[in-house]
Tab-separated table of C-alpha atoms in Angstrom:
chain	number	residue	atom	x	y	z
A	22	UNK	CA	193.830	-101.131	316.024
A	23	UNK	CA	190.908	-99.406	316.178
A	24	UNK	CA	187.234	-101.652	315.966
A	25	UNK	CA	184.194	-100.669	314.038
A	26	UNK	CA	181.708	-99.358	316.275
A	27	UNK	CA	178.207	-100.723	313.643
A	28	UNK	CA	178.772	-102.828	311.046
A	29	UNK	CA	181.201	-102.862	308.349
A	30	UNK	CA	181.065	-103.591	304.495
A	31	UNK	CA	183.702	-105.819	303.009
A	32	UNK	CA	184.275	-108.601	301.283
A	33	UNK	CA	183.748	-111.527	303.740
A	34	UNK	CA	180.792	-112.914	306.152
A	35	UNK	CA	180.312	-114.740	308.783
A	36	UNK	CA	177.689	-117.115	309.022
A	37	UNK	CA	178.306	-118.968	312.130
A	38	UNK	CA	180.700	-119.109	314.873
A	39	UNK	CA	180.604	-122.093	317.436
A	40	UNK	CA	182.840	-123.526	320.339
A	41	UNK	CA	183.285	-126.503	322.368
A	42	UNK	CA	185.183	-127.883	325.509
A	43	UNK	CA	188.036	-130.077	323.875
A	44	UNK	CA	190.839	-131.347	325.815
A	45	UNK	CA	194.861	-130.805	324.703
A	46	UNK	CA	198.296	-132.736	325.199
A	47	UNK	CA	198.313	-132.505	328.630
A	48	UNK	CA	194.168	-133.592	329.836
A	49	UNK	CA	193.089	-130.091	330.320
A	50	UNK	CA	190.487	-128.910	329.040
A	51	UNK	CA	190.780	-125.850	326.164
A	52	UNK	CA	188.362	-124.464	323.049
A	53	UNK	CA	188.369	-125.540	319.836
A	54	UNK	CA	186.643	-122.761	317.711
A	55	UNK	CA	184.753	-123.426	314.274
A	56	UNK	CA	184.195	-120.297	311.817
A	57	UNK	CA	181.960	-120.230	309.083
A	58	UNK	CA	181.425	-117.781	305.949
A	59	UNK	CA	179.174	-117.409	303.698
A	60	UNK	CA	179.112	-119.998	300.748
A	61	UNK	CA	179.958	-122.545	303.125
A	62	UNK	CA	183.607	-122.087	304.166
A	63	UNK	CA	184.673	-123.310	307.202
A	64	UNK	CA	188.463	-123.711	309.437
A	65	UNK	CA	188.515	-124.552	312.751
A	66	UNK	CA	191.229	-124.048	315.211
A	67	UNK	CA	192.478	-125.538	318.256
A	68	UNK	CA	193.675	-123.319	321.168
A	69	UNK	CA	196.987	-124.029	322.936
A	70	UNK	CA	197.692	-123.072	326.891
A	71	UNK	CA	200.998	-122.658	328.464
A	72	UNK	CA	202.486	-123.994	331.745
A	73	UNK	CA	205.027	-121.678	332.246
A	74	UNK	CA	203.581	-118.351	331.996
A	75	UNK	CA	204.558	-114.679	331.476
A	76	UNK	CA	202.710	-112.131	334.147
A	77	UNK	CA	202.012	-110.511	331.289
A	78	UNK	CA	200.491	-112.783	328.815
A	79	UNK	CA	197.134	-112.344	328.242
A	80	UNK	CA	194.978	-113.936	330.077
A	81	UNK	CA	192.851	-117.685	329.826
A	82	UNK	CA	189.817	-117.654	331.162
A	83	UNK	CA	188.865	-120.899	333.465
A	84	UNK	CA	185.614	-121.603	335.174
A	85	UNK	CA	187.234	-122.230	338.047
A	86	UNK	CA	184.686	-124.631	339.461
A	87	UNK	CA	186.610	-127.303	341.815
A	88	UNK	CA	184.050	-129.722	341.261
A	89	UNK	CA	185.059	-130.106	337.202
A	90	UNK	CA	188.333	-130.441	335.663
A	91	UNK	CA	189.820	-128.941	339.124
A	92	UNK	CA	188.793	-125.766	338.210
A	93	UNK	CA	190.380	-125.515	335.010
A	94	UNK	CA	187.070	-126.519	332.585
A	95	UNK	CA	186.890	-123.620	330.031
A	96	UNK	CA	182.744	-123.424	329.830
A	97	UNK	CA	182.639	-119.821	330.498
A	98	UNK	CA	185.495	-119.718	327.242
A	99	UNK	CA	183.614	-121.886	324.927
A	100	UNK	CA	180.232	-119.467	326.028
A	101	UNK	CA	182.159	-116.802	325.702
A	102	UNK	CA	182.458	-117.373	322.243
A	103	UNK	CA	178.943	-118.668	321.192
A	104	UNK	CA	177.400	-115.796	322.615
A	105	UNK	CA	178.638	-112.042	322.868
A	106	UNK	CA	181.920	-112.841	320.061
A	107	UNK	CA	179.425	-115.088	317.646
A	108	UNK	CA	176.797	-112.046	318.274
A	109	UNK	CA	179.275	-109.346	317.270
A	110	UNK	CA	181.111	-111.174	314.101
A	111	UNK	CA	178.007	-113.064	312.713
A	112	UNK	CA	176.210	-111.630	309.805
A	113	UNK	CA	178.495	-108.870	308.951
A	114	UNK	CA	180.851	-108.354	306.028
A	115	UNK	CA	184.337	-107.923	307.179
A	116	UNK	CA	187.201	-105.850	305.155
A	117	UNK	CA	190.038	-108.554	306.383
A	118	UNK	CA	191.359	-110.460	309.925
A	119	UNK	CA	192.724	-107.012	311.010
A	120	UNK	CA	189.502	-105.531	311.593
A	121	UNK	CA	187.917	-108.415	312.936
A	122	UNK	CA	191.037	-108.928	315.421
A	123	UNK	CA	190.019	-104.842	316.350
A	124	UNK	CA	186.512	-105.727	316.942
A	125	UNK	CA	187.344	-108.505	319.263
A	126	UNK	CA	189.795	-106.691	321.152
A	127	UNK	CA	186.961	-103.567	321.621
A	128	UNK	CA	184.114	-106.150	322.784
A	129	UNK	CA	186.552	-107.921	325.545
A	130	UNK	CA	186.941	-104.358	326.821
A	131	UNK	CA	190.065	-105.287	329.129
A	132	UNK	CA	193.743	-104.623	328.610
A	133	UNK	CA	194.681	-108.569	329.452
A	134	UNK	CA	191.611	-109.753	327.396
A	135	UNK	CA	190.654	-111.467	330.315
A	136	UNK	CA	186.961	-110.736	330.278
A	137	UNK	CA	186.267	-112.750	327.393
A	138	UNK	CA	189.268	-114.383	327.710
A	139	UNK	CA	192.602	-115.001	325.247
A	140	UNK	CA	191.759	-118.706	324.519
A	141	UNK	CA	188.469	-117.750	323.820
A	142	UNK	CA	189.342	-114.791	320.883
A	143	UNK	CA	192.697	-116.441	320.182
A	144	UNK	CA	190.344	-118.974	318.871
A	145	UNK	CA	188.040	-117.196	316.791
A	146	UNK	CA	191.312	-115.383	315.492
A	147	UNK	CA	193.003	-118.139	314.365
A	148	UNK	CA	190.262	-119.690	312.107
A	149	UNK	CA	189.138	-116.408	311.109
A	150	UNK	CA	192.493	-116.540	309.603
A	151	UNK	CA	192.177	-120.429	308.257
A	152	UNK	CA	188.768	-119.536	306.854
A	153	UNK	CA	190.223	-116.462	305.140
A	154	UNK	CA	192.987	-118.071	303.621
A	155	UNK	CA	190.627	-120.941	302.027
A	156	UNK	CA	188.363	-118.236	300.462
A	157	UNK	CA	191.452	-117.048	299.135
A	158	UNK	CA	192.479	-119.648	297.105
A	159	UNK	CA	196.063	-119.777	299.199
A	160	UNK	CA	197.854	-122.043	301.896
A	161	UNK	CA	197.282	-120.427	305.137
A	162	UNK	CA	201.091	-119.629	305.125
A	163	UNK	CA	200.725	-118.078	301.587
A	164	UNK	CA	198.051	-116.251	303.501
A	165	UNK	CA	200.077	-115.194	306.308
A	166	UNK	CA	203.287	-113.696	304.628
A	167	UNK	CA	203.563	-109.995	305.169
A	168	UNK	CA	204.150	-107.657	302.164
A	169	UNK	CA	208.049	-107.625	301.389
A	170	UNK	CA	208.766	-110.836	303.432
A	171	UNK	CA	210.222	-114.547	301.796
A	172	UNK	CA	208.609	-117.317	302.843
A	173	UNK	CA	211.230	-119.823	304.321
A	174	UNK	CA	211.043	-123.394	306.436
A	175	UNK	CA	211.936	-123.014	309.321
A	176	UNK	CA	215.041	-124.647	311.520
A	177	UNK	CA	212.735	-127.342	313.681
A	178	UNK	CA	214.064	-127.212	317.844
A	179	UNK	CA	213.458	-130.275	319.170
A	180	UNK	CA	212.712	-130.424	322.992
A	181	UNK	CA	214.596	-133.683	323.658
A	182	UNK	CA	214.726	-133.374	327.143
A	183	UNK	CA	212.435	-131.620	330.075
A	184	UNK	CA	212.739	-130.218	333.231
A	185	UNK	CA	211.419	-127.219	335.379
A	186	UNK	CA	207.568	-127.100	335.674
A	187	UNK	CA	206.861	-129.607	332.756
A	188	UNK	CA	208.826	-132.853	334.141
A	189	UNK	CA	208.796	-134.260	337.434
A	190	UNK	CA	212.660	-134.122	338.097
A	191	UNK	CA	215.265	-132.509	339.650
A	192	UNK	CA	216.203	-130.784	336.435
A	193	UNK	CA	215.909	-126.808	337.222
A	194	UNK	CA	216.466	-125.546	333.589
A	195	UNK	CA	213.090	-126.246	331.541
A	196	UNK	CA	214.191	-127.376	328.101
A	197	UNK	CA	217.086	-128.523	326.277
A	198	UNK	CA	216.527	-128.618	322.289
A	199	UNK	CA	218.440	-129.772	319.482
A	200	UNK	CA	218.485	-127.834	316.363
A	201	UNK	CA	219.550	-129.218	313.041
A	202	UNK	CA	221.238	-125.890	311.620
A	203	UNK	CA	223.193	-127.036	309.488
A	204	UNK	CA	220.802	-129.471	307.644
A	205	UNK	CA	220.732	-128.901	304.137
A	206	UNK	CA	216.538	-129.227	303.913
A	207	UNK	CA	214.005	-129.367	306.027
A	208	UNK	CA	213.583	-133.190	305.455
A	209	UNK	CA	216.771	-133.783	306.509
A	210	UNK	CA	216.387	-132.318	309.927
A	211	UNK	CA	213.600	-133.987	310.810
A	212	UNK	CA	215.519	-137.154	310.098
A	213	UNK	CA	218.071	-135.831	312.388
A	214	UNK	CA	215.699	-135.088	315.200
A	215	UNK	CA	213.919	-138.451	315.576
A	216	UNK	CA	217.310	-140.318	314.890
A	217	UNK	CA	219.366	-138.385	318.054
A	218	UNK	CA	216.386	-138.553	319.970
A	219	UNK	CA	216.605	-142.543	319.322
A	220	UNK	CA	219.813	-142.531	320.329
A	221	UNK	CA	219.092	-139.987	323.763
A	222	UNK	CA	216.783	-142.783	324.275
A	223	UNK	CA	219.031	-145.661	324.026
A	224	UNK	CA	222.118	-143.610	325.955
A	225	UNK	CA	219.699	-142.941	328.951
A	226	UNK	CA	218.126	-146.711	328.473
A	227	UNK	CA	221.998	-147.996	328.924
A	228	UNK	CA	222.391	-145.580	331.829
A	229	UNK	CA	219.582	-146.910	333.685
A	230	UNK	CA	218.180	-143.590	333.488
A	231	UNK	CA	214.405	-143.559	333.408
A	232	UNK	CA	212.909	-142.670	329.960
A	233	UNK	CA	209.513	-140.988	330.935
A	234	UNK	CA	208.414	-137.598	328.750
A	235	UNK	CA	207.255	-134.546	329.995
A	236	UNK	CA	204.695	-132.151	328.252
A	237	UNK	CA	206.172	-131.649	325.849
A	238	UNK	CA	207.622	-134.766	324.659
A	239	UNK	CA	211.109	-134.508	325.720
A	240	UNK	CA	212.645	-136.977	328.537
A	241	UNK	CA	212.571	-136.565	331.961
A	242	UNK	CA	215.546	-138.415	333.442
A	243	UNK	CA	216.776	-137.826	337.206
A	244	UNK	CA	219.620	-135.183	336.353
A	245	UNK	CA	220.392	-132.604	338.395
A	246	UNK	CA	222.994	-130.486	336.352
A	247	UNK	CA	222.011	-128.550	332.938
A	248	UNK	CA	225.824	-129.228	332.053
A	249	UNK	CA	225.057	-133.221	332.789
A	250	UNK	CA	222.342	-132.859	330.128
A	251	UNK	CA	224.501	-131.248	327.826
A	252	UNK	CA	227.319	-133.535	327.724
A	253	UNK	CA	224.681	-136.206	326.809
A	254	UNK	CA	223.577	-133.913	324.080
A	255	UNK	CA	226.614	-133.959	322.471
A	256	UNK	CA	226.743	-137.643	323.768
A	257	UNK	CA	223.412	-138.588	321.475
A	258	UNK	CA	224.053	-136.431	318.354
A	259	UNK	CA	227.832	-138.283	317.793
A	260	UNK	CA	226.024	-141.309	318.016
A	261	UNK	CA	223.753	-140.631	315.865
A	262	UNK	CA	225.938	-139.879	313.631
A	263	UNK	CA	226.030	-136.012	313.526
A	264	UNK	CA	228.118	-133.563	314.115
A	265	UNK	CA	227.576	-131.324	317.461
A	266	UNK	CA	227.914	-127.683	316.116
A	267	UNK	CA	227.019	-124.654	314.436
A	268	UNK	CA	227.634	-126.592	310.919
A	269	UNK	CA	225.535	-129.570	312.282
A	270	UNK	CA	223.140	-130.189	315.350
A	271	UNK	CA	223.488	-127.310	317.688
A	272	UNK	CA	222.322	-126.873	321.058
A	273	UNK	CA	219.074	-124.420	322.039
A	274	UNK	CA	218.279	-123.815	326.139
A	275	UNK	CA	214.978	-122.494	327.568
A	276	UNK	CA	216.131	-122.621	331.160
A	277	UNK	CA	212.532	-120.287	331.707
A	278	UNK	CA	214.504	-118.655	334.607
A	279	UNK	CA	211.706	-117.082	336.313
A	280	UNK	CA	210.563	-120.395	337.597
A	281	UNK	CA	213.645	-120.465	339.690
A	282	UNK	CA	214.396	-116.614	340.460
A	283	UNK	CA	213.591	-116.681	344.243
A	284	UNK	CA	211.858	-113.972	346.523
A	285	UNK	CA	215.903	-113.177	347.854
A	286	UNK	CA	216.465	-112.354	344.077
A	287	UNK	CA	219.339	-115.265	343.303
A	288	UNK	CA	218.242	-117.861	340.815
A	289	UNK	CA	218.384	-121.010	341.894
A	290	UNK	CA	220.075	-123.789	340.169
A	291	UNK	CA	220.989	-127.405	341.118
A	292	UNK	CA	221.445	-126.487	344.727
A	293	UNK	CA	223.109	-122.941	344.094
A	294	UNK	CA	221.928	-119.473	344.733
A	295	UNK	CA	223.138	-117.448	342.270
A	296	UNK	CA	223.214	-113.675	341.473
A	297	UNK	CA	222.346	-112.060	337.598
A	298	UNK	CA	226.158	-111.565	337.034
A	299	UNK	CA	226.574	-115.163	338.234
A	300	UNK	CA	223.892	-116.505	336.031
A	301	UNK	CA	225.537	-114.613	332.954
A	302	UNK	CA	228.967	-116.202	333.544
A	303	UNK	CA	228.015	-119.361	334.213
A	304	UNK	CA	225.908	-119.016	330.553
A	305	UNK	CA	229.069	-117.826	329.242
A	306	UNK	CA	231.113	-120.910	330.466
A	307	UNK	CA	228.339	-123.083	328.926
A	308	UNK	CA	228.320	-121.301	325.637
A	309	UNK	CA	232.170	-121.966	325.352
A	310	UNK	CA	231.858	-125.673	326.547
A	311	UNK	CA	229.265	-126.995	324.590
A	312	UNK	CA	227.960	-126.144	321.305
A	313	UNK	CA	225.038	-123.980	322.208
A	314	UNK	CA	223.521	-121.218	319.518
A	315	UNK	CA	219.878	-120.283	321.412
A	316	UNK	CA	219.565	-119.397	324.702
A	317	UNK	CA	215.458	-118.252	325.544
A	318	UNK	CA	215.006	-116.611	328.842
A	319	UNK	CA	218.413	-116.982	330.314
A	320	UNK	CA	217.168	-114.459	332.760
A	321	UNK	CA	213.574	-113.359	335.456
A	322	UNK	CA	210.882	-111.583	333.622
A	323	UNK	CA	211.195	-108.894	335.419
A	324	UNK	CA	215.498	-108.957	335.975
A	325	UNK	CA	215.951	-106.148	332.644
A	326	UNK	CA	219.744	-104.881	333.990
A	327	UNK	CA	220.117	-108.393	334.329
A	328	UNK	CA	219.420	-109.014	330.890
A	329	UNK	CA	220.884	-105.718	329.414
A	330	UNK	CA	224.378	-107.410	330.697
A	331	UNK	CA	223.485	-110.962	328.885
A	332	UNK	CA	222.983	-109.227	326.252
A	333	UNK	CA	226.244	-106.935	325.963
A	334	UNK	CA	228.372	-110.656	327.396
A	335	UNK	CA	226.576	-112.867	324.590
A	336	UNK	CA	224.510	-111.300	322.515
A	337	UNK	CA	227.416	-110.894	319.627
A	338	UNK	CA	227.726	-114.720	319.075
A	339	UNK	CA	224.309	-116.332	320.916
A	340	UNK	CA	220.750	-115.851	320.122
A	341	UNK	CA	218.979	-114.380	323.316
A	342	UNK	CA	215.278	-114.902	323.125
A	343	UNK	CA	212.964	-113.471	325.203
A	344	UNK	CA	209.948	-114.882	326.030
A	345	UNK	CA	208.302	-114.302	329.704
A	346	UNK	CA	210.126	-110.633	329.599
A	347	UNK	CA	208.236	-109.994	325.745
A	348	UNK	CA	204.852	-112.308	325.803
A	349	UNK	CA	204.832	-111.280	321.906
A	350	UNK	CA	203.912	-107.640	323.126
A	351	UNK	CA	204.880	-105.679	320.119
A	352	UNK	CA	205.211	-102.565	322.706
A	353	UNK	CA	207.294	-104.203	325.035
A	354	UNK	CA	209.564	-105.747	322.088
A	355	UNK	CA	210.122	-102.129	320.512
A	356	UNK	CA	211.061	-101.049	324.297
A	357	UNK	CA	213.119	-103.681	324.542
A	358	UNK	CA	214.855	-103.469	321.493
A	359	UNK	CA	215.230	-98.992	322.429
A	360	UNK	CA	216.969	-100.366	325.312
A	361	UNK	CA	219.247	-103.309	323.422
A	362	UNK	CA	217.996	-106.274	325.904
A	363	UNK	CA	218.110	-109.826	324.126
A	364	UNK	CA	218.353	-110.308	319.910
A	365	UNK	CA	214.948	-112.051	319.169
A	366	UNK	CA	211.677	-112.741	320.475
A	367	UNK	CA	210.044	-115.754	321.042
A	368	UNK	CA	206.460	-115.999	319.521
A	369	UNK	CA	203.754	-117.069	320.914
A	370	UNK	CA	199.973	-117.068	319.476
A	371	UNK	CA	198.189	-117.117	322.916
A	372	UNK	CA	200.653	-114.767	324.541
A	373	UNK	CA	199.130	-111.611	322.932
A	374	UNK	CA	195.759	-113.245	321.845
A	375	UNK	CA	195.167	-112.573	317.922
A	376	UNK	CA	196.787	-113.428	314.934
A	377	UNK	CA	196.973	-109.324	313.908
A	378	UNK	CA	198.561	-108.732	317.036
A	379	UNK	CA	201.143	-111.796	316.319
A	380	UNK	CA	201.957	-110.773	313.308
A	381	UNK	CA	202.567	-106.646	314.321
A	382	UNK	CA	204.738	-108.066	317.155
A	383	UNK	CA	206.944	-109.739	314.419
A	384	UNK	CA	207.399	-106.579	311.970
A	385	UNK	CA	208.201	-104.788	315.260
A	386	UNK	CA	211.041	-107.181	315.573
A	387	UNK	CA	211.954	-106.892	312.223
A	388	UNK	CA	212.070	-103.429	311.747
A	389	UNK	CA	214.245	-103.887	315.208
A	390	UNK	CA	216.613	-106.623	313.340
A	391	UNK	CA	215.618	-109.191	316.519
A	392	UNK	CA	215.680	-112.944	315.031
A	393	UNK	CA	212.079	-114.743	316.042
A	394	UNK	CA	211.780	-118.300	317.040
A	395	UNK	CA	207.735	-119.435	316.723
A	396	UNK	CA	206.358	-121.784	319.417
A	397	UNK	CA	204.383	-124.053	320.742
A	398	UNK	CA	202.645	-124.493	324.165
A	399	UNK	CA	202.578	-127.120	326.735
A	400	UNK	CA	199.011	-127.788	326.713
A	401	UNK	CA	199.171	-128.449	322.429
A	402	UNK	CA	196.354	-129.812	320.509
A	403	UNK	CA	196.889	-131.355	317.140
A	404	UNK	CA	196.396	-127.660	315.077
A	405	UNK	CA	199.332	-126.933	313.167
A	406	UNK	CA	198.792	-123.248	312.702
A	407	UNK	CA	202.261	-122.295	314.181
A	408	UNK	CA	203.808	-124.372	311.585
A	409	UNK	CA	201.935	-122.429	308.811
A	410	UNK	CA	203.031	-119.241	310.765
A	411	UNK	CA	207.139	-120.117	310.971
A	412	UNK	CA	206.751	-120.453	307.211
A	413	UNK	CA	205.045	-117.599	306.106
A	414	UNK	CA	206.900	-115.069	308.299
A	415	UNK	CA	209.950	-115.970	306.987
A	416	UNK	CA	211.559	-116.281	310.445
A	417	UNK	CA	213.793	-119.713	309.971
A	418	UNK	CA	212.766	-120.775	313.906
A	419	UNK	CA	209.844	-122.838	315.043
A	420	UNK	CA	209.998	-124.945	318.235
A	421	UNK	CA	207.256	-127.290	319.174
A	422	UNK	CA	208.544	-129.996	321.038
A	423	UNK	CA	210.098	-133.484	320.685
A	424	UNK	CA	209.922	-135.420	317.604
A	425	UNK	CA	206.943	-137.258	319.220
A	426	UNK	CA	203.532	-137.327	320.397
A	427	UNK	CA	200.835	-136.395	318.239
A	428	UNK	CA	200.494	-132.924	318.520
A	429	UNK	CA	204.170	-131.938	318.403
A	430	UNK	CA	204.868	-134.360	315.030
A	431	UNK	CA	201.479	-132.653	313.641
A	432	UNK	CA	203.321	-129.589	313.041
A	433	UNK	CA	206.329	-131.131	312.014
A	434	UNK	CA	204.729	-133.083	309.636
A	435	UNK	CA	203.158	-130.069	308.671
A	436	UNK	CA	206.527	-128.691	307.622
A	437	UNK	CA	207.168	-131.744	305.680
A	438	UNK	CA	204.162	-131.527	303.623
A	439	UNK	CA	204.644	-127.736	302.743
A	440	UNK	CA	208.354	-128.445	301.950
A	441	UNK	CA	207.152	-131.591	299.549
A	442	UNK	CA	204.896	-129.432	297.933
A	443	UNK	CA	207.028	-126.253	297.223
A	444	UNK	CA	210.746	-127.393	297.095
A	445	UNK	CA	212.000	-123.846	296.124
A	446	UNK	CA	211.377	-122.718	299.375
A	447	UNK	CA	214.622	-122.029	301.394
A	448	UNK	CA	215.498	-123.796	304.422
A	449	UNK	CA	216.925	-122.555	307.238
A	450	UNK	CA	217.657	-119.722	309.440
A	451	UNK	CA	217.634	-116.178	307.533
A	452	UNK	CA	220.811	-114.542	307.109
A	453	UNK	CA	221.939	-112.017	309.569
């Protein structure tokens, strides 16, 4: 993308652009943007942060000042945007989000977008795009559906149960989902979410387990094993009546395995130090034990023979999603995809930093044939964008936490409201 150096004539104007210090899901503070056009039109967004982090994912800015927050206010952010971003968007006419996306990208100057800083233009970005889609007469997923692409609700993955760096337990592997696949409407799998996580509730309740969340909704109990978890997986979905499977609730993992990929290079699980080839059989022996579909960075960031072997063991019958390896890069997805590592890519807004940029890194993995599974953050506010997103890109896959907590059920109920009001839409994952 290439940025306007004066200004440009199009169709639509900004008239104002503000920011403020808000705080998300987890107490920290992050910037909630507000974008206005001309005739009155405004969309505001909320902007999510991650806990466990790609190297490289663009980059957050935080003020750093001990004294506030612990260092992690986002002042310089929020100024960031009322000054040099309002200065360069305000009072021009822009042709369409591309080219204001460009013209953020050339003011922030720095490969990471660190100068300005990714929550700061992911911000602007994202209700650049609300505002747009309300002049437009059109639902922001309307708005967001590429040329030649179905809109389609999306399979909901429910973190049920935490670990890693967003629970305080023993628990190395960071989240364990459900995934109502074989619901037959969107409706019908969030019903199946909040009734097995009922029963998870009641089953660790009865177990004198503990039944504290972590960020992201799911429980925390004191397990050690990711196979311990599992068999109470398919422990909670029987009792809630389902059936644990492909044709049913299936299973989704995000062990985020470059929190536990030591400095001696073994990954270390539940007391074990294991190699790559160790790590791929022992997902192997879990993908023929229990009924898991999704696995999302079975393998280090940086570990690509590693995952070149996942991917020729699994790949035929498990989705392998990369996340910390990809950060939504659209170069490092076609690279990947040259070089046959993983089958999909997970999506993240704030990984790459605009909504252009989001949406380039998805054709890239469908020109590829890569599957892509949209997601939250674990630092959420109550925006639903990412709902609107799954939807319009046609992708089948959104993630964003338990069925609880405000601002995971916000984009849930999100889905729910967009499914009420267009019941033609399919439901489900796409076909292969």
């Amino acid at each position: 993308m290439t940025a306007p150096a004066t200004a440009v004539t199009g169709t639509h104007q900004i008239t104002d652009i503000g920011a403020l210090e808000i705080l998300d899901s987890r107490g920290r503070p992050t910037p909630q943007v507000r974008v206005t056009l001309a005739g009155g039109i405004a969309a505001v967004a909320g902007v999510p942060s991650g806990a466990s982090t790609g190297s490289r994912e663009a980059v957050e800015r935080r003020d750093g000042d001990q004294g506030r927050f612990r260092g992690l206010g986002v002042l310089g952010a929020v100024e960031a945007v009322n000054g040099e971003i309002a200065k360069r968007l305000t009072g021009y006419r822009w042709r369409d989000l591309a080219e204001i996306d460009a013209a953020l990208i050339e003011l922030d100057g720095t490969a990471g977008k660190e100068r300005l800083g990714a929550n700061a233009i992911v911000g602007v970005s994202m209700a650049c795009a609300r505002a747009l889609a309300v002049a437009a007469g059109r639902e922001l997923w309307e708005w967001l559906t590429p040329a030649g692409v179905a809109p389609r609700l999306p399979v909901p993955h429910f973190n049920v149960i935490n670990g890693g760096v967003h629970a305080p337990n023993p628990l190395d592997f960071q989240e364990f989902m459900i995934a109502p696949l074989g619901a037959p409407t969107l409706a019908e799998a969030v019903r199946a979410g909040a009734e097995i996580y009922g029963a998870l509730r009641s089953l660790l309740a009865e177990r004198g387990q503990v039944t504290s969340l972590g960020d992201e909704g799911g429980f925390a109990p004191q397990l050690t094993e990711p196979e311990e978890v599992l068999a109470l997986l398919v422990t909670a979905i029987t009792a809630a009546g389902y059936t644990a499977g492909r044709d049913g609730v299936a299973i989704a993992l995000d062990p985020a395995s470059s929190e536990f990929r030591h400095a001696d290079g073994r990954y270390h699980v539940a007391g074990q130090k294991l190699t790559s080839m160790e790590m791929v059989e022992r997902y192997a022996e879990i993908t023929e034990r229990f009924p898991v579909w999704l696995i999302e960075d079975g393998l280090a960031e940086d570990d690509w023979d590693g995952w070149a072997v996942l991917t020729e063991r699994l790949g035929e019958r498990v989705q392998l999603v990369g996340d910390d390896i990809f950060v939504t890069n659209p170069a490092i997805i076609a690279d990947a995809i040259s070089r046959r590592v993983a089958n999909a890519s997970l999506i993240k807004l704030n990984q790459i930093g605009t909504v252009t940029e989001t949406l380039e890194a998805m054709a890239t993995c469908r020109r590829g044939g890569y599957a892509q599974l949209v997601s939250h953050r674990s630092g959420e506010t109550t925006d639903s964008f990412i709902a609107d997103l799954a939807v319009g890109s046609g992708c089948g896959e959104l993630k964003a936490g338990a069925p609880a907590r405000g601002e995971r059920v916000a984009k849930y109920n999100r889905l729910l409201e967009i499914a009420a009001a267009r019941p033609d839409l399919p439901y489900g994952v796409p076909p292969a």
